[in-house]
Each structure stands twice: as C-alpha cells, then as structure tokens.
Coordinates of C-alpha atoms in Angstrom, one line a residue:
M859 CA -20.3 1.7 -19.6
A860 CA -21.4 -1.9 -20.1
L861 CA -19.5 -4.8 -18.4
S862 CA -17.6 -7.0 -20.8
S863 CA -16.2 -10.5 -20.6
M864 CA -12.9 -11.5 -22.2
T865 CA -14.3 -14.5 -24.2
G866 CA -15.8 -14.2 -27.7
F867 CA -15.7 -15.3 -31.3
A868 CA -16.4 -13.6 -34.6
R869 CA -16.0 -14.4 -38.3
G870 CA -16.1 -12.1 -41.3
H871 CA -15.5 -12.6 -45.0
G872 CA -15.7 -10.6 -48.2
V873 CA -14.6 -10.2 -51.8
C874 CA -12.7 -7.3 -53.4
G875 CA -11.8 -7.7 -57.1
P876 CA -10.0 -11.0 -57.6
Y877 CA -9.4 -11.4 -53.8
A878 CA -11.7 -13.4 -51.4
W879 CA -10.8 -13.1 -47.7
T880 CA -11.9 -14.5 -44.4
W881 CA -11.2 -13.3 -40.9
E882 CA -11.6 -15.5 -37.8
I883 CA -11.1 -13.8 -34.4
K884 CA -11.4 -15.4 -31.0
S885 CA -10.5 -14.1 -27.5
V886 CA -10.0 -15.7 -24.1
N887 CA -9.0 -14.6 -20.7
G888 CA -5.7 -12.8 -20.3
K889 CA -3.9 -10.6 -17.8
G890 CA -3.4 -7.9 -20.4
L891 CA -4.1 -7.5 -24.1
D892 CA -2.2 -10.0 -26.2
V893 CA -2.9 -10.0 -29.9
R894 CA -1.6 -12.8 -32.1
L895 CA -2.0 -12.5 -35.9
R896 CA -1.7 -15.1 -38.7
T897 CA -1.7 -13.7 -42.2
P898 CA -0.7 -15.1 -45.6
A899 CA 2.7 -14.3 -46.9
G900 CA 2.9 -10.8 -48.4
W901 CA 0.0 -9.4 -46.4
D902 CA 2.1 -7.8 -43.7
A903 CA 0.7 -4.3 -44.6
V904 CA -2.6 -5.1 -42.7
E905 CA -0.9 -6.0 -39.4
L906 CA -0.3 -2.5 -37.9
P907 CA -3.9 -1.2 -38.7
V908 CA -5.3 -4.4 -37.3
R909 CA -3.3 -4.3 -34.0
T910 CA -4.1 -0.6 -33.6
R911 CA -7.9 -1.2 -34.0
T912 CA -7.8 -4.1 -31.6
A913 CA -6.1 -2.0 -28.9
E914 CA -8.7 0.8 -29.4
T915 CA -11.6 -1.6 -29.1
L916 CA -10.5 -4.1 -26.4
G917 CA -9.0 -3.6 -23.0
R918 CA -7.9 -7.1 -22.0
G919 CA -7.8 -10.6 -23.3
S920 CA -5.7 -13.0 -25.4
V921 CA -6.8 -12.4 -29.0
Q922 CA -6.0 -14.6 -31.9
A923 CA -6.9 -13.4 -35.4
N924 CA -6.4 -15.6 -38.6
L925 CA -6.6 -14.2 -42.1
T926 CA -7.0 -16.4 -45.2
V927 CA -6.9 -14.9 -48.7
E928 CA -7.6 -16.5 -52.1
R929 CA -7.0 -14.9 -55.5
S930 CA -9.3 -16.0 -58.2
G931 CA -9.4 -15.2 -62.0
A932 CA -5.6 -15.2 -62.2
A933 CA -4.8 -17.6 -65.1
P934 CA -1.3 -19.1 -64.8
T935 CA 1.2 -18.3 -67.6
V936 CA 3.1 -21.1 -69.2
R937 CA 6.5 -20.4 -70.6
V938 CA 9.1 -22.7 -72.3
N939 CA 12.6 -21.9 -71.0
T940 CA 14.3 -21.9 -74.4
P941 CA 17.9 -21.8 -73.3
V942 CA 17.4 -24.9 -71.1
L943 CA 15.6 -26.7 -73.9
D944 CA 18.4 -25.8 -76.4
A945 CA 21.0 -27.2 -74.1
I946 CA 19.1 -30.4 -73.7
L947 CA 18.7 -30.8 -77.5
S948 CA 22.4 -30.1 -78.0
A949 CA 23.2 -32.9 -75.5
V950 CA 20.8 -35.3 -77.3
R951 CA 22.5 -34.7 -80.6
E952 CA 25.9 -35.0 -79.2
F953 CA 25.3 -38.4 -77.5
G954 CA 22.8 -39.7 -80.1
S955 CA 25.5 -41.1 -82.3
K956 CA 27.2 -42.7 -79.4
V957 CA 24.3 -44.4 -77.7
Q958 CA 21.8 -46.8 -79.2
A959 CA 18.5 -45.2 -78.1
S960 CA 15.2 -44.0 -79.4
P961 CA 15.0 -40.3 -80.1
P962 CA 13.4 -38.3 -77.2
S963 CA 9.7 -37.5 -77.5
L964 CA 8.3 -34.0 -77.2
D965 CA 6.4 -34.7 -74.0
G966 CA 9.5 -36.3 -72.5
L967 CA 11.5 -33.2 -73.2
L968 CA 8.9 -30.8 -71.9
G969 CA 8.6 -32.9 -68.7
L970 CA 12.2 -32.4 -67.8
K971 CA 12.8 -30.1 -64.8
G972 CA 13.3 -26.4 -65.8
V973 CA 12.0 -26.7 -69.3
I974 CA 8.5 -25.5 -68.5
E975 CA 7.9 -22.6 -66.1
I976 CA 4.5 -21.9 -64.8
T977 CA 3.9 -18.5 -63.1
D978 CA 0.9 -16.6 -61.8
T979 CA -0.2 -13.5 -63.6
E980 CA 1.4 -10.5 -61.9
E981 CA -0.8 -8.7 -59.4
N982 CA -2.4 -5.4 -60.3
E983 CA -1.1 -2.9 -57.7
A984 CA -4.3 -0.9 -57.5
E985 CA -6.4 -4.1 -57.0
R986 CA -4.0 -5.2 -54.3
R987 CA -4.2 -1.9 -52.4
A988 CA -8.0 -1.9 -52.6
A989 CA -8.0 -5.5 -51.3
E990 CA -5.8 -4.6 -48.3
A991 CA -8.2 -1.7 -47.4
A992 CA -11.2 -4.1 -47.7
V993 CA -9.4 -6.7 -45.5
I994 CA -8.7 -4.0 -42.8
A995 CA -12.3 -2.8 -42.9
G996 CA -13.5 -6.4 -42.7
F997 CA -11.4 -6.9 -39.6
A998 CA -12.9 -3.8 -38.0
A999 CA -16.4 -5.2 -38.7
A1000 CA -15.6 -8.7 -37.3
L1001 CA -13.9 -7.1 -34.3
A1002 CA -17.1 -5.1 -33.6
S1003 CA -19.1 -8.3 -33.6
L1004 CA -16.6 -9.9 -31.2
A1005 CA -16.9 -6.9 -28.9
E1006 CA -20.7 -7.1 -29.0
M1007 CA -20.5 -10.8 -28.0
R1008 CA -18.2 -9.9 -25.2
H1009 CA -20.6 -7.2 -24.0
G1010 CA -23.4 -9.7 -24.1
E1011 CA -21.5 -12.2 -22.0
G1012 CA -20.4 -9.3 -19.7
A1013 CA -24.1 -8.5 -19.0
A1014 CA -24.7 -12.1 -17.9
L1015 CA -21.5 -12.0 -15.8
G1016 CA -22.7 -8.9 -14.1
R1017 CA -25.9 -10.7 -13.1
V1018 CA -24.0 -13.7 -11.7
L1019 CA -21.6 -11.4 -9.8
G1020 CA -24.6 -9.6 -8.3
I1021 CA -25.9 -12.9 -7.1
R1022 CA -22.6 -13.8 -5.5
L1023 CA -22.4 -10.4 -3.8
D1024 CA -26.0 -10.9 -2.4
E1025 CA -24.8 -14.2 -1.0
I1026 CA -21.8 -12.6 0.6
A1027 CA -24.0 -9.8 2.0
T1028 CA -26.4 -12.3 3.5
L1029 CA -23.6 -14.1 5.2
I1030 CA -22.3 -10.9 6.7
E1031 CA -25.8 -10.2 8.1
R1032 CA -25.8 -13.7 9.6
A1033 CA -22.5 -13.1 11.2
E1034 CA -23.8 -9.8 12.6
R1035 CA -26.6 -11.7 14.3
A1036 CA -24.6 -14.7 15.4
P1037 CA -25.2 -15.4 19.2
G1038 CA -21.5 -15.7 19.7
R1039 CA -21.0 -12.0 19.0
R1040 CA -23.3 -10.8 21.8
P1041 CA -21.5 -9.0 24.6
D1042 CA -22.8 -11.4 27.3
A1043 CA -21.6 -14.4 25.3
I1044 CA -18.1 -12.8 24.9
R1045 CA -18.0 -11.9 28.6
A1046 CA -18.9 -15.5 29.6
R1047 CA -16.2 -17.0 27.4
L1048 CA -13.7 -14.4 28.7
A1049 CA -14.6 -15.3 32.3
E1050 CA -14.1 -19.0 31.5
Q1051 CA -10.7 -18.3 30.0
V1052 CA -9.6 -16.1 32.9
A1053 CA -10.7 -18.7 35.3
A1054 CA -8.7 -21.3 33.4
L1055 CA -5.6 -19.1 33.7
L1056 CA -6.1 -18.6 37.4
A1057 CA -6.6 -22.3 37.9
Q1058 CA -3.2 -22.9 36.5
S1059 CA -1.4 -20.6 39.0
E1060 CA -2.5 -18.4 41.9
R1061 CA 0.6 -16.1 41.4
F1062 CA -0.6 -14.4 38.2
D1063 CA 0.3 -10.7 38.0
P1064 CA -3.0 -8.8 38.0
D1065 CA -1.7 -6.4 35.4
R1066 CA -0.6 -9.2 33.2
L1067 CA -3.9 -10.9 33.7
H1068 CA -5.7 -7.7 32.7
Q1069 CA -3.6 -7.4 29.6
E1070 CA -4.4 -11.0 28.6
A1071 CA -8.1 -10.4 29.2
I1072 CA -8.0 -7.4 26.9
M1073 CA -6.2 -9.4 24.2
I1074 CA -8.7 -12.2 24.4
A1075 CA -11.6 -9.8 24.1
T1076 CA -9.9 -8.1 21.1
R1077 CA -9.4 -11.3 19.3
A1078 CA -13.0 -12.3 19.9
D1079 CA -14.3 -9.1 18.2
V1080 CA -14.9 -9.4 14.5
R1081 CA -16.5 -5.9 14.1
E1082 CA -13.7 -4.6 11.9
E1083 CA -13.8 -7.6 9.6
L1084 CA -17.5 -7.4 9.1
D1085 CA -17.3 -3.6 8.4
R1086 CA -14.6 -4.1 5.8
L1087 CA -16.5 -6.9 4.2
A1088 CA -19.6 -4.7 3.9
A1089 CA -17.5 -1.9 2.5
H1090 CA -16.0 -4.3 -0.1
V1091 CA -19.5 -5.4 -1.1
A1092 CA -20.6 -1.8 -1.6
Q1093 CA -17.5 -1.0 -3.7
A1094 CA -17.9 -4.1 -5.9
R1095 CA -21.5 -3.1 -6.6
R1096 CA -20.5 0.4 -7.6
L1097 CA -17.8 -1.0 -9.9
I1098 CA -20.2 -3.4 -11.6
E1099 CA -22.8 -0.5 -12.0
E1100 CA -20.1 1.7 -13.6
G1101 CA -19.0 -1.1 -16.0
G1102 CA -16.0 -0.8 -18.3
P1103 CA -12.7 -2.6 -17.9
I1104 CA -13.0 -3.3 -14.1
G1105 CA -11.6 -6.8 -14.0
R1106 CA -8.4 -6.0 -12.3
R1107 CA -10.1 -3.9 -9.6
L1108 CA -12.7 -6.7 -9.0
D1109 CA -9.9 -9.2 -8.7
F1110 CA -8.2 -7.0 -6.1
L1111 CA -11.5 -6.8 -4.1
A1112 CA -11.8 -10.6 -4.4
Q1113 CA -8.4 -10.9 -2.7
E1114 CA -9.5 -8.5 0.1
F1115 CA -12.8 -10.5 0.5
N1116 CA -10.7 -13.6 1.0
R1117 CA -8.3 -12.0 3.5
E1118 CA -11.2 -10.8 5.7
A1119 CA -13.0 -14.2 5.5
N1120 CA -9.8 -15.9 6.6
T1121 CA -9.4 -13.5 9.6
L1122 CA -13.1 -14.0 10.5
C1123 CA -12.5 -17.8 10.6
A1124 CA -9.4 -17.4 12.7
K1125 CA -11.2 -15.1 15.2
A1126 CA -14.4 -17.1 15.3
N1127 CA -15.2 -18.1 18.9
D1128 CA -18.2 -20.4 18.4
V1129 CA -19.3 -23.1 15.9
E1130 CA -21.9 -20.9 14.1
L1131 CA -19.5 -18.1 13.4
T1132 CA -16.9 -20.6 12.2
N1133 CA -19.5 -22.2 9.8
I1134 CA -20.5 -18.7 8.5
G1135 CA -16.8 -18.0 7.9
L1136 CA -16.4 -21.2 5.9
E1137 CA -19.5 -20.5 3.8
L1138 CA -18.2 -17.0 3.2
K1139 CA -14.9 -18.3 1.9
A1140 CA -16.7 -20.6 -0.5
A1141 CA -18.9 -17.7 -1.8
V1142 CA -15.8 -15.5 -2.2
E1143 CA -14.1 -18.2 -4.2
Q1144 CA -17.1 -18.4 -6.5
F1145 CA -17.0 -14.7 -6.9
R1146 CA -13.3 -14.7 -7.7
E1147 CA -13.7 -17.4 -10.3
Q1148 CA -16.3 -15.3 -12.2
V1149 CA -14.2 -12.2 -11.9
Q1150 CA -11.4 -13.9 -13.9
N1151 CA -13.7 -13.6 -17.0
V1152 CA -14.3 -9.8 -16.6
E1153 CA -12.3 -7.5 -18.9

C-alpha cells in the first residue's frame, strides 16, 4: 500500500436538474478521523452517506467538507393575501369619514406587511431525490481526488523519511566507530576513576570497589542502545515500504528513537560520542516532525 499524508484539498461541482452544487473538502493532521460537514438547510439526507464514504476512504485526519446548493429556474409565486387586504380596506372605510386624509393608493396598500406573499415554487420530489444522489456521487469523486493528493504527498513524505533514517543510520555507524567505545579506552578511563576512588581513601572495601568498577564499565557501554537504534531503523524502513496507515506506529518508533538517543547522551564518556548523541537527537526530532503528517 502507498504511504499517505493527512493534508489535502479537493473541489467538485455539478448540476442535476434545477440544482447546481459544489463540494469543497480539505483535510489536515489529526490524531484520529474527525469529519465536519456544513450543508444547506434541508440537505441532511446526504450526511450519513458522506460520513460513511469518508470513513471507508480515509484512515486519519481532520476533514472539513462544505456543500453549497443553488436552485435555478424556480420562478417565485406572488399571491395577494385577500383576507388581510379586506381587513385593511374595511379599516380605511371606517376611519375615512373621521380623518381628513387622501385615500390610500394601490401601491401603498400592496406595500403593507402581509398583503403580498412571495413563495418559491414547490420542489419536485423526484428532482430533489435525484439531486441528492448526484451530490453524494459528487462527494465521492471529490473525496477520491483528495485521497489521490494525499497519496502524492505521502510518496514525497516517504522519501523525506527515508533520508532522515539514512542520517540516523549514519550517526549510529559513527557511534560504533567512536574511539571512546574501544575496550582499551574504556579500561583507561575505568583505571582513572578507580585510582581517584583509592586516592580519596585507602580503606575501600575490595568487594565494594569491584562492584563500583563493574557499574562504571556497564554505564560506559552503549552497545544495547546502538543495537536498539539499528533495530528501530530497520523496523521504520519496513513500515514505510509496506505503506498504509502507519502514522501511529511511526510516531511510537520516533519516541523510542528519542529514548535511546537520550540514554546514549547520558552514558557518553567522551566528547565525540556526546556530539554524536546530540546530532542523533536533532535527526530524530526532524524525523518525528515529518511523521506527524503521515496517515
């Protein structure tokens, strides 16, 4: 399966009978799949199919989909509310003899609130159902375009992640070759530390001194950290090669990378190994940042 990012944008539009519709879909990073829909009033029937299709197509990401619909060719109907007009005329006749005023004009009467009612032509049920089906199909097409864009960005992400893993692997090899890891170097440092302990007191217990020497030697050995880092690199490469929704697993590996890099820095017993550990932490952080975009 191809690698996919969580960012993308797609737009689709179409016409079905008197209805013209437009979909705009965008997605950004998210811990899970979060779908937010905005539809015009009265178009709730498309929501469930749209959410279902999104869940079938995308694994993760915060998705926002906006639908706009316009209905053309629907001439408004103008109707005079006769009961209201009759009541107004009756009032005019009643007060006409009591008040000195010009008789009301026709446009004045028709401009009064409630006299004229303007309504849209009633929708045709069959046309409406056909338009809903077209809108749902249009969403599926736009969503496919969004997924294609996410796959394209995912391929680019895979290449970037591969470069970051190469950098981490190179740093692991440098740590393997660091002079401070040679047995003679470790022995020399161990001898210096033991001599410093003896200089502080001549009454050291030989058994205690032996235990301290073992602990110092153990802390100086970063073999396990380097082996685990190499194993994590191999696992990350396999995941990227397999593709699919691997973002969460890569994020877990990034945390493990960081844990081992921190331990390496803590156990480093010379300047070069310390510098390698710091470079490793920087490379791991760059890897982690890119992983946040992976589905």
